[in-house]
PDB file of C-alpha atoms in Angstrom:
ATOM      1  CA  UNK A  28      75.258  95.606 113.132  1.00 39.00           C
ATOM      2  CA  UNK A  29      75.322  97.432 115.982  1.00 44.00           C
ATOM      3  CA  UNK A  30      78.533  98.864 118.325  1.00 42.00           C
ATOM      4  CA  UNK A  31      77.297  97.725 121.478  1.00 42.00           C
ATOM      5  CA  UNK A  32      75.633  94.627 120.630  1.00 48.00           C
ATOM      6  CA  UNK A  33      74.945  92.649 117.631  1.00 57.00           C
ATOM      7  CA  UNK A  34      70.678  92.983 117.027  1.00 68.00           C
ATOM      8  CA  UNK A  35      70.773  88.715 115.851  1.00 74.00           C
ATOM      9  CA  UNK A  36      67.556  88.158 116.504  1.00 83.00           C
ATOM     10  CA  UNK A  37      66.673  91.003 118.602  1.00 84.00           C
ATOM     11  CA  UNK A  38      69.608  90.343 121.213  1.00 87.00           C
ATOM     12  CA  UNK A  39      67.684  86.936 121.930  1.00 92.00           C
ATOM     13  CA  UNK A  40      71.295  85.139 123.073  1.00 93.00           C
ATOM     14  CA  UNK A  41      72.427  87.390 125.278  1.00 91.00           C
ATOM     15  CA  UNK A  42      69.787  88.091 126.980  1.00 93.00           C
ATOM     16  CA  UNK A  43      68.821  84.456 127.644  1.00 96.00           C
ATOM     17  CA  UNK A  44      72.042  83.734 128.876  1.00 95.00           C
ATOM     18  CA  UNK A  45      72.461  86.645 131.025  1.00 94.00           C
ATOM     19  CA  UNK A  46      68.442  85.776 132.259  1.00 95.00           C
ATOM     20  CA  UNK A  47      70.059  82.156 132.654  1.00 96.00           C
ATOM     21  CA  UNK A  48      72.509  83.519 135.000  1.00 95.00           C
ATOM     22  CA  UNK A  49      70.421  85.411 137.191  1.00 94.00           C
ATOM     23  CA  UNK A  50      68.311  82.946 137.693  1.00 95.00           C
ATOM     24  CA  UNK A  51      71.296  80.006 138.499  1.00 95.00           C
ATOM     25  CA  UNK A  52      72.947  82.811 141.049  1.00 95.00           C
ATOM     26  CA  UNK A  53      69.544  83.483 142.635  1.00 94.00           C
ATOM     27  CA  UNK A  54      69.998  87.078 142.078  1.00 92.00           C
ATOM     28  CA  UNK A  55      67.792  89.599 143.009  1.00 91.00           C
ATOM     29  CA  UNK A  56      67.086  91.029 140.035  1.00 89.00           C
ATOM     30  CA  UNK A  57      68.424  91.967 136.062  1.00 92.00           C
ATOM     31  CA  UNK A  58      68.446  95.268 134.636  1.00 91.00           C
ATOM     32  CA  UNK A  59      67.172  96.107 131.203  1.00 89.00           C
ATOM     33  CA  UNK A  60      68.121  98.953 128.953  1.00 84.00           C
ATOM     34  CA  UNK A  61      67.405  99.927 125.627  1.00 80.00           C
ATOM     35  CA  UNK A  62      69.644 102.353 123.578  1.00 71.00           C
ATOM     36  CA  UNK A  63      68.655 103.011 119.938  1.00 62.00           C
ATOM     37  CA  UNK A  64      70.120 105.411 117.910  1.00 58.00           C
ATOM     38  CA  UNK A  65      70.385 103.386 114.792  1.00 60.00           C
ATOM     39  CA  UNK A  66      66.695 102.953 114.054  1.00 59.00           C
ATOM     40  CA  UNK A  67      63.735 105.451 113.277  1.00 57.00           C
ATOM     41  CA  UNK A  68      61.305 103.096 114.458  1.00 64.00           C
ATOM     42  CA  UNK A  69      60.976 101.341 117.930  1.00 72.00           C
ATOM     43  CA  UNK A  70      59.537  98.256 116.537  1.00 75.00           C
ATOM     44  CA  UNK A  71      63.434  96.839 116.175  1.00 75.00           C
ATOM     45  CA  UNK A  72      63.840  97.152 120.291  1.00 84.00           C
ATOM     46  CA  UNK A  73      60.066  95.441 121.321  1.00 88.00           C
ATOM     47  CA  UNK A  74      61.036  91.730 120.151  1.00 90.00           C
ATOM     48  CA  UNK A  75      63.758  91.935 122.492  1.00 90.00           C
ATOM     49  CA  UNK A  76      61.663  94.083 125.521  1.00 92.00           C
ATOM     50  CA  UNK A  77      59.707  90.615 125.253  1.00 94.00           C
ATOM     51  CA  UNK A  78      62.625  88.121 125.263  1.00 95.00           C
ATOM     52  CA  UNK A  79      63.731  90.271 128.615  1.00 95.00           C
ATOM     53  CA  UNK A  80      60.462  89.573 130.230  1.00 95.00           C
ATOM     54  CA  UNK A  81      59.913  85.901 129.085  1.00 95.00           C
ATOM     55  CA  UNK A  82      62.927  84.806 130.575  1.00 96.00           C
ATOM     56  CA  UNK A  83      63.726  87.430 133.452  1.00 95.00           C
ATOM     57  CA  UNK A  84      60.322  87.194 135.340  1.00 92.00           C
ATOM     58  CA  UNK A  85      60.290  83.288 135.720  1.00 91.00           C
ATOM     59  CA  UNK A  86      63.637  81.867 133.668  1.00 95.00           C
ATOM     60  CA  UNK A  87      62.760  78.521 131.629  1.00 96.00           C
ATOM     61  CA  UNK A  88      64.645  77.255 128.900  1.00 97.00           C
ATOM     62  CA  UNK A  89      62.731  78.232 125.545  1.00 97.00           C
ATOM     63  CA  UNK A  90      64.213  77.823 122.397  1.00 97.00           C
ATOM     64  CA  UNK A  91      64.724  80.867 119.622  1.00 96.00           C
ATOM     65  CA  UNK A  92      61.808  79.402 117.862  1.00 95.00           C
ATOM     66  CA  UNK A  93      59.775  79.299 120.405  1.00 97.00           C
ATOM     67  CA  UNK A  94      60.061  82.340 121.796  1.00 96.00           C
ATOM     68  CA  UNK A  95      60.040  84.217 118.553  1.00 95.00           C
ATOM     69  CA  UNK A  96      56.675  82.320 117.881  1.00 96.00           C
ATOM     70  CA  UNK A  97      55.072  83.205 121.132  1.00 96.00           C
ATOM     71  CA  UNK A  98      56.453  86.934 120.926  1.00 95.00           C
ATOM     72  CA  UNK A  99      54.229  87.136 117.946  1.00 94.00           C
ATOM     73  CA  UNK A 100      50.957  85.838 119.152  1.00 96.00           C
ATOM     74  CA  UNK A 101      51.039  87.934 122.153  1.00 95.00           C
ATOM     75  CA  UNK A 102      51.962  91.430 120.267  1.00 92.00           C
ATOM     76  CA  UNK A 103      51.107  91.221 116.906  1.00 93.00           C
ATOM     77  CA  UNK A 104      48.042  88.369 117.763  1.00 95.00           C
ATOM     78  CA  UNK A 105      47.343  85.064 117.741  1.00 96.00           C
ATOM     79  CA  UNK A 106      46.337  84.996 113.483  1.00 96.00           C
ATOM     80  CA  UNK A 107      50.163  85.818 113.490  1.00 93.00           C
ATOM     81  CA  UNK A 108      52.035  83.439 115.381  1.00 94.00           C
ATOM     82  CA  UNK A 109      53.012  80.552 112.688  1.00 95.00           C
ATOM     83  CA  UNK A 110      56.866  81.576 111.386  1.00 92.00           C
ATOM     84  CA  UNK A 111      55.812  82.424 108.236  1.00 93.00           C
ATOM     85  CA  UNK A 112      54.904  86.351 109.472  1.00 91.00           C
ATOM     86  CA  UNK A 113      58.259  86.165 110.908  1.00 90.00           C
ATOM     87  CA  UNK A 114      59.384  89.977 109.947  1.00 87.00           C
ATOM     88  CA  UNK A 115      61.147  91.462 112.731  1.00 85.00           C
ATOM     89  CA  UNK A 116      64.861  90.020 111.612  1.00 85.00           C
ATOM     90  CA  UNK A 117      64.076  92.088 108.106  1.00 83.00           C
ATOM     91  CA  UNK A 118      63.465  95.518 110.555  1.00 81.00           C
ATOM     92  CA  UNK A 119      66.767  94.496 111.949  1.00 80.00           C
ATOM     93  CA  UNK A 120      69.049  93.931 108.419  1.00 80.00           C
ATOM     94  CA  UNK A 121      67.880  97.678 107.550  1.00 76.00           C
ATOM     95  CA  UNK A 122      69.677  98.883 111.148  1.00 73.00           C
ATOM     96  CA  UNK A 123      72.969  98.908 108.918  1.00 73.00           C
ATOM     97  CA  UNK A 124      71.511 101.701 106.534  1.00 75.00           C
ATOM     98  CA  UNK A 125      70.546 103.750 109.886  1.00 72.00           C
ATOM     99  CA  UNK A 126      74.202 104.236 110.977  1.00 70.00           C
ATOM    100  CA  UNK A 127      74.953 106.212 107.903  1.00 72.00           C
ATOM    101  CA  UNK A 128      71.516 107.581 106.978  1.00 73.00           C
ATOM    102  CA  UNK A 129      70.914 111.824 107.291  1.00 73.00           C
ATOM    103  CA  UNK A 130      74.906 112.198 107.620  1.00 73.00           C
ATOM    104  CA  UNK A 131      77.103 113.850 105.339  1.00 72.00           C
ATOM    105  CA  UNK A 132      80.378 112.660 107.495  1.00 72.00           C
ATOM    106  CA  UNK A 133      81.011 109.634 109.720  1.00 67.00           C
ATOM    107  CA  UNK A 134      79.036 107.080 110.705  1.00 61.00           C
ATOM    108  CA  UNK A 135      76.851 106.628 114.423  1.00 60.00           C
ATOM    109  CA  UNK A 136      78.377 103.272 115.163  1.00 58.00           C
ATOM    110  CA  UNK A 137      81.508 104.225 117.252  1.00 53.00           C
ATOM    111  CA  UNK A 138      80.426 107.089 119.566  1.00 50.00           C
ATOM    112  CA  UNK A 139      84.041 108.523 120.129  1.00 50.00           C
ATOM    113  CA  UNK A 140      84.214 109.649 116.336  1.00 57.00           C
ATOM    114  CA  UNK A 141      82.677 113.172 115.064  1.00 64.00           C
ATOM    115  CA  UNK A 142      80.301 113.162 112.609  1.00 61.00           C
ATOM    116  CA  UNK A 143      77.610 115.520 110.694  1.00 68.00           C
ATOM    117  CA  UNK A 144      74.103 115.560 110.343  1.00 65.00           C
ATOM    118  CA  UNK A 145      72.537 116.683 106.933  1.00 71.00           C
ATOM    119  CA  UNK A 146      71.265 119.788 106.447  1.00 75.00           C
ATOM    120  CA  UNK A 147      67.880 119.600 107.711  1.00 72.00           C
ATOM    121  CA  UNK A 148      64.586 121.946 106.556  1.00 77.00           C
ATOM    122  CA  UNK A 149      64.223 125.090 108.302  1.00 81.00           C
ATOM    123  CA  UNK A 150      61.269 124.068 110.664  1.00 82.00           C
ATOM    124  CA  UNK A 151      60.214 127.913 110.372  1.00 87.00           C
ATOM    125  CA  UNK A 152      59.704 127.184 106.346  1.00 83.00           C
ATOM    126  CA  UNK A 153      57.082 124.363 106.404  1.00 80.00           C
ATOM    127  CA  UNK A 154      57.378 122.307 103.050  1.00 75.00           C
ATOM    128  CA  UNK A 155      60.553 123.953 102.049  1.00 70.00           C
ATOM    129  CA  UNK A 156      62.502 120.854 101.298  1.00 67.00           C
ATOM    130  CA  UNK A 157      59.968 119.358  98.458  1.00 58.00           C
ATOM    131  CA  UNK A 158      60.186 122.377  96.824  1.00 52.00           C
ATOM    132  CA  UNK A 159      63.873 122.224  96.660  1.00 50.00           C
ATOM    133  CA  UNK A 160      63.593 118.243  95.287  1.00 52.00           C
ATOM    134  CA  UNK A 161      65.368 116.803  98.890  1.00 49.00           C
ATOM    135  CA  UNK A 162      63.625 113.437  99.098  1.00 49.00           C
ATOM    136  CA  UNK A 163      64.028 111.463 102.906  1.00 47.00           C
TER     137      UNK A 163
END
């Protein structure tokens, strides 16, 4: 889905394993980064924010599940913690649609290649583009 790094369940693999290893090496520390450019909303980055902390502050062994399960009661609330309000893998199967979306050439998913942006409204022209029948 993504160039970098597949977004299968929010990263939740590699970042336990690279958690895992900071942890076995007694390492000072992990870094976390976030780079999103295939998604107009943040909520497809915060599942895996979480995952970072769960296992980076104090590394233990929780399973995909789990994790996903307790992700949910502490952001969304404890009402929605049973797997049934699982949503955040749908947010992710739209990221796909993002790489191409508001570009008339080329695709966002290999940064060395050129590509071009839609023709946007003229900011200066509030409302201009639902009079012209654009629909975003």
């Amino acid at each position: 889905m993504s160039a970098m790094l597949s977004r299968h369940h929010s990263n939740f693999q590699p970042i336990k394993d690279f958690c895992r290893l900071t942890a076995e090496k007694k390492l000072d520390g992990i870094l976390c980064t976030v780079w999103d450019d295939c998604s107009v909303h943040l909520e497809t980055v915060w599942r895996g924010l979480y995952d970072f902390a769960l296992f980076s502050w104090n590394y233990e062994d929780i399973p995909l599940a789990k994790a996903q399960e307790a992700f949910r009661h502490r952001f969304y609330g404890p009402a929605l913690a049973p797997t049934e309000n699982e949503f955040q893998d749908s947010l992710e199967t739209a990221l796909p649609f993002w790489e191409t979306a508001l570009l008339t050439e080329g695709d966002r998913e290999n940064y060395h290649k050129d590509f071009k942006l839609i023709q946007l409204p003229d900011p200066a022209r509030p409302g201009a583009c639902r009079r012209t029948g654009a629909s975003f």
